[in-house]
Amino acid sequence: MKKRVAVVTGGIGGLGTEICKQLAKAGNKVIATDLAARAERVDAFIKDVDGLDIHFEPGDVGDFDACAKLVKKVEDEHGSIDILVNAAGITRDCTLRKMERTQWTDVMHINLDGVFNMCRNAVDGMLARGYGRIINISSVNGQTGQFGQTNYSAAKAGMHGFTMAMAREVARKGVTVNSISPGYCETALVMAVPEDVRNKIIDSVPVGRLGKPTEIARTVGFLAAEDAGFITGANIPVNGGLFMSS
Ligand code: CAA
């Protein structure tokens, strides 16, 4: 059987790296894309994923035309994009009353516009081929809101609406669109939260610890699988019990 081709944005980041590894170990060819400006991390990434069918392609999810070029390049060189994982994300934490306009627009631009930019460019090929798995990495904070994150919570909640709407539009064509809402995990993003604040958050997690990037990657692998075709428009929380809803 032909290998499926996966593109992972934020691919060399904390969650992204483990997502790439999980997808490659499941037998997919993986293209990790991330900012060229993060190039200093690429060598470590390549070493980390040594032996797996994972390739790095620089790209900026905030730039619509760059996303179009990236999608075309991957399709030309590898034949298709079958799996798209939107894992690129940033934080600019700050209470609303102190928030600069750029702290709002930067977060919306990367976290939400970035999902549009990639999906809009990848969707035609998926529909034409009658197969696709799109997985958007949202956040528990898009479900609950978080102090100091009006920008991030809004963008992550927006991803849920986007996911459900797109899922409806492509459901009859073999393309599924789902989101995952990670809780607090062992990533640089979470380690940037002041230690006292972070410790209080960890205390409030029923499982009593931060999540591991591999635990998020496992869920991506589940949704990206060939036989996950009846799961669409869903959001899977992976948060150690931090937020429970029926
Ligand atoms: N709930 C209610 N009140 C709170 C609070 C909370 N969670 N946290 C702080 N406060 C209160 C303080 O006690 C203080 O009160 P007083 O003014 O009465 O003393 C006041 O709010 C502080 O307000 P400031 O605007 O001065 O806030 P600050 O500058 O000290 O810090 C912050 C604000 C930078 C947002 C800081 O609270 C913070 O870093 N919070 C963590 C945000 C967070 O969880 N980010 C997640 C990043 S990881 C991620 O996003 C990944 C993912 O998907 C899970």
mmCIF file of N, CA, C and O and ligand atoms in Angstrom, residues 91 93-95 97-98 138-141 146-149 152 182-184 189-190 193-194 197 201, ligand 1:
data_model
loop_
_atom_site.group_PDB
_atom_site.id
_atom_site.type_symbol
_atom_site.label_atom_id
_atom_site.label_comp_id
_atom_site.label_asym_id
_atom_site.label_seq_id
_atom_site.Cartn_x
_atom_site.Cartn_y
_atom_site.Cartn_z
ATOM 1 N N THR A 91 1.907 31.762 22.184
ATOM 2 C CA THR A 91 1.188 32.468 23.253
ATOM 3 C C THR A 91 1.776 33.870 23.400
ATOM 4 O O THR A 91 2.963 34.086 23.125
ATOM 5 N N ASP A 93 0.764 35.732 26.514
ATOM 6 C CA ASP A 93 -0.098 35.840 27.690
ATOM 7 C C ASP A 93 -0.017 37.215 28.342
ATOM 8 O O ASP A 93 1.076 37.757 28.560
ATOM 9 N N CYS A 94 -1.194 37.734 28.699
ATOM 10 C CA CYS A 94 -1.285 39.075 29.264
ATOM 11 C C CYS A 94 -2.759 39.332 29.596
ATOM 12 O O CYS A 94 -3.622 38.912 28.829
ATOM 13 N N THR A 95 -3.011 39.966 30.712
ATOM 14 C CA THR A 95 -4.424 40.274 30.991
ATOM 15 C C THR A 95 -4.952 41.273 29.951
ATOM 16 O O THR A 95 -4.175 42.084 29.421
ATOM 17 N N ARG A 97 -6.597 43.985 30.101
ATOM 18 C CA ARG A 97 -6.447 45.421 30.310
ATOM 19 C C ARG A 97 -5.035 45.920 30.023
ATOM 20 O O ARG A 97 -4.818 47.111 29.852
ATOM 21 N N LYS A 98 -4.076 44.991 29.912
ATOM 22 C CA LYS A 98 -2.703 45.404 29.559
ATOM 23 C C LYS A 98 -2.336 45.011 28.131
ATOM 24 O O LYS A 98 -1.236 45.294 27.662
ATOM 25 N N SER A 138 -5.911 22.213 19.210
ATOM 26 C CA SER A 138 -6.497 23.338 19.933
ATOM 27 C C SER A 138 -5.941 23.343 21.362
ATOM 28 O O SER A 138 -4.752 23.057 21.559
ATOM 29 N N SER A 139 -6.789 23.597 22.347
ATOM 30 C CA SER A 139 -6.298 23.647 23.737
ATOM 31 C C SER A 139 -7.464 23.575 24.708
ATOM 32 O O SER A 139 -8.568 24.057 24.406
ATOM 33 N N VAL A 140 -7.186 23.025 25.876
ATOM 34 C CA VAL A 140 -8.192 23.052 26.949
ATOM 35 C C VAL A 140 -8.607 24.499 27.230
ATOM 36 O O VAL A 140 -9.760 24.768 27.594
ATOM 37 N N ASN A 141 -7.688 25.429 27.006
ATOM 38 C CA ASN A 141 -8.001 26.829 27.313
ATOM 39 C C ASN A 141 -8.960 27.449 26.298
ATOM 40 O O ASN A 141 -9.518 28.514 26.547
ATOM 41 N N GLN A 146 -8.810 31.004 29.899
ATOM 42 C CA GLN A 146 -7.743 31.001 30.909
ATOM 43 C C GLN A 146 -7.368 32.438 31.238
ATOM 44 O O GLN A 146 -7.288 33.296 30.337
ATOM 45 N N PHE A 147 -7.172 32.708 32.502
ATOM 46 C CA PHE A 147 -6.707 34.015 32.971
ATOM 47 C C PHE A 147 -5.450 34.393 32.179
ATOM 48 O O PHE A 147 -4.511 33.614 32.096
ATOM 49 N N GLY A 148 -5.448 35.579 31.582
ATOM 50 C CA GLY A 148 -4.276 36.039 30.835
ATOM 51 C C GLY A 148 -4.225 35.552 29.405
ATOM 52 O O GLY A 148 -3.214 35.722 28.725
ATOM 53 N N GLN A 149 -5.331 34.949 28.936
ATOM 54 C CA GLN A 149 -5.303 34.383 27.575
ATOM 55 C C GLN A 149 -6.582 34.693 26.783
ATOM 56 O O GLN A 149 -7.136 33.809 26.127
ATOM 57 N N TYR A 152 -5.432 33.867 23.177
ATOM 58 C CA TYR A 152 -5.190 32.441 22.905
ATOM 59 C C TYR A 152 -6.490 31.634 23.045
ATOM 60 O O TYR A 152 -6.789 30.783 22.205
ATOM 61 N N PRO A 182 -5.324 19.609 23.933
ATOM 62 C CA PRO A 182 -4.384 19.217 24.986
ATOM 63 C C PRO A 182 -4.548 20.097 26.220
ATOM 64 O O PRO A 182 -4.890 21.283 26.117
ATOM 65 N N GLY A 183 -4.261 19.501 27.356
ATOM 66 C CA GLY A 183 -4.127 20.286 28.581
ATOM 67 C C GLY A 183 -2.692 20.760 28.693
ATOM 68 O O GLY A 183 -1.987 20.916 27.684
ATOM 69 N N TYR A 184 -2.222 20.971 29.906
ATOM 70 C CA TYR A 184 -0.860 21.468 30.125
ATOM 71 C C TYR A 184 0.140 20.315 29.979
ATOM 72 O O TYR A 184 0.030 19.307 30.664
ATOM 73 N N LEU A 189 6.224 26.062 25.793
ATOM 74 C CA LEU A 189 5.113 27.014 25.969
ATOM 75 C C LEU A 189 4.641 27.017 27.424
ATOM 76 O O LEU A 189 4.416 28.062 28.027
ATOM 77 N N VAL A 190 4.517 25.832 27.976
ATOM 78 C CA VAL A 190 4.027 25.698 29.354
ATOM 79 C C VAL A 190 5.135 26.055 30.348
ATOM 80 O O VAL A 190 4.888 26.681 31.377
ATOM 81 N N VAL A 193 5.386 29.640 31.497
ATOM 82 C CA VAL A 193 4.467 30.172 32.516
ATOM 83 C C VAL A 193 5.250 30.285 33.831
ATOM 84 O O VAL A 193 5.980 29.348 34.187
ATOM 85 N N PRO A 194 5.123 31.411 34.537
ATOM 86 C CA PRO A 194 5.868 31.554 35.799
ATOM 87 C C PRO A 194 5.662 30.333 36.700
ATOM 88 O O PRO A 194 4.550 29.806 36.791
ATOM 89 N N VAL A 197 2.757 30.080 39.174
ATOM 90 C CA VAL A 197 1.462 29.946 38.490
ATOM 91 C C VAL A 197 1.333 28.525 37.937
ATOM 92 O O VAL A 197 0.294 27.863 38.083
ATOM 93 N N ILE A 201 -1.402 25.437 38.659
ATOM 94 C CA ILE A 201 -2.179 24.777 37.595
ATOM 95 C C ILE A 201 -2.019 23.259 37.708
ATOM 96 O O ILE A 201 -2.999 22.513 37.656
HETATM 97 N N1 CAA B 1 -7.428 33.863 38.529
HETATM 98 C C1 CAA B 1 -7.809 34.985 39.162
HETATM 99 N N2 CAA B 1 -6.958 35.981 39.485
HETATM 100 C C2 CAA B 1 -5.677 35.823 39.138
HETATM 101 C C3 CAA B 1 -5.212 34.680 38.487
HETATM 102 C C4 CAA B 1 -6.150 33.674 38.182
HETATM 103 N N3 CAA B 1 -5.797 32.538 37.551
HETATM 104 N N4 CAA B 1 -3.893 34.814 38.249
HETATM 105 C C5 CAA B 1 -3.538 36.018 38.761
HETATM 106 N N5 CAA B 1 -4.626 36.613 39.319
HETATM 107 C C6 CAA B 1 -4.678 37.903 39.968
HETATM 108 C C7 CAA B 1 -3.453 38.133 40.844
HETATM 109 O O1 CAA B 1 -3.653 37.593 42.123
HETATM 110 C C8 CAA B 1 -3.366 39.657 40.862
HETATM 111 O O2 CAA B 1 -4.362 40.153 41.711
HETATM 112 P P1 CAA B 1 -4.156 41.595 42.465
HETATM 113 O O3 CAA B 1 -4.028 42.631 41.384
HETATM 114 O O4 CAA B 1 -5.405 41.733 43.262
HETATM 115 O O5 CAA B 1 -2.912 41.449 43.260
HETATM 116 C C9 CAA B 1 -3.777 40.007 39.447
HETATM 117 O O6 CAA B 1 -4.597 38.933 38.972
HETATM 118 C C10 CAA B 1 -2.559 40.108 38.542
HETATM 119 O O7 CAA B 1 -2.966 40.712 37.385
HETATM 120 P P2 CAA B 1 -1.896 41.231 36.365
HETATM 121 O O8 CAA B 1 -2.584 41.747 35.160
HETATM 122 O O9 CAA B 1 -0.925 42.138 37.034
HETATM 123 O O10 CAA B 1 -1.207 39.870 35.961
HETATM 124 P P3 CAA B 1 0.332 39.521 35.912
HETATM 125 O O11 CAA B 1 1.005 40.519 35.032
HETATM 126 O O12 CAA B 1 0.850 39.284 37.264
HETATM 127 O O13 CAA B 1 0.329 38.090 35.181
HETATM 128 C C11 CAA B 1 -0.200 36.517 33.481
HETATM 129 C C12 CAA B 1 -0.642 37.772 34.221
HETATM 130 C C13 CAA B 1 1.084 36.808 32.694
HETATM 131 C C14 CAA B 1 -1.280 36.189 32.504
HETATM 132 C C15 CAA B 1 0.052 35.381 34.465
HETATM 133 O O14 CAA B 1 -1.081 35.257 35.310
HETATM 134 C C16 CAA B 1 0.248 34.046 33.746
HETATM 135 O O15 CAA B 1 1.275 33.786 33.146
HETATM 136 N N6 CAA B 1 -0.762 33.181 33.820
HETATM 137 C C17 CAA B 1 -0.727 31.851 33.186
HETATM 138 C C18 CAA B 1 -1.418 31.889 31.887
HETATM 139 C C19 CAA B 1 -1.440 30.492 31.326
HETATM 140 O O16 CAA B 1 -1.929 29.551 31.933
HETATM 141 N N7 CAA B 1 -0.917 30.329 30.118
HETATM 142 C C20 CAA B 1 -0.879 29.041 29.503
HETATM 143 C C21 CAA B 1 0.338 28.971 28.633
HETATM 144 S S1 CAA B 1 0.584 27.312 28.037
HETATM 145 C C22 CAA B 1 -0.577 27.092 26.898
HETATM 146 O O17 CAA B 1 -1.318 27.957 26.564
HETATM 147 C C23 CAA B 1 -0.655 25.704 26.312
HETATM 148 C C24 CAA B 1 -2.019 25.183 26.427
HETATM 149 O O18 CAA B 1 -2.721 25.142 25.444
HETATM 150 C C25 CAA B 1 -2.491 24.648 27.720
#
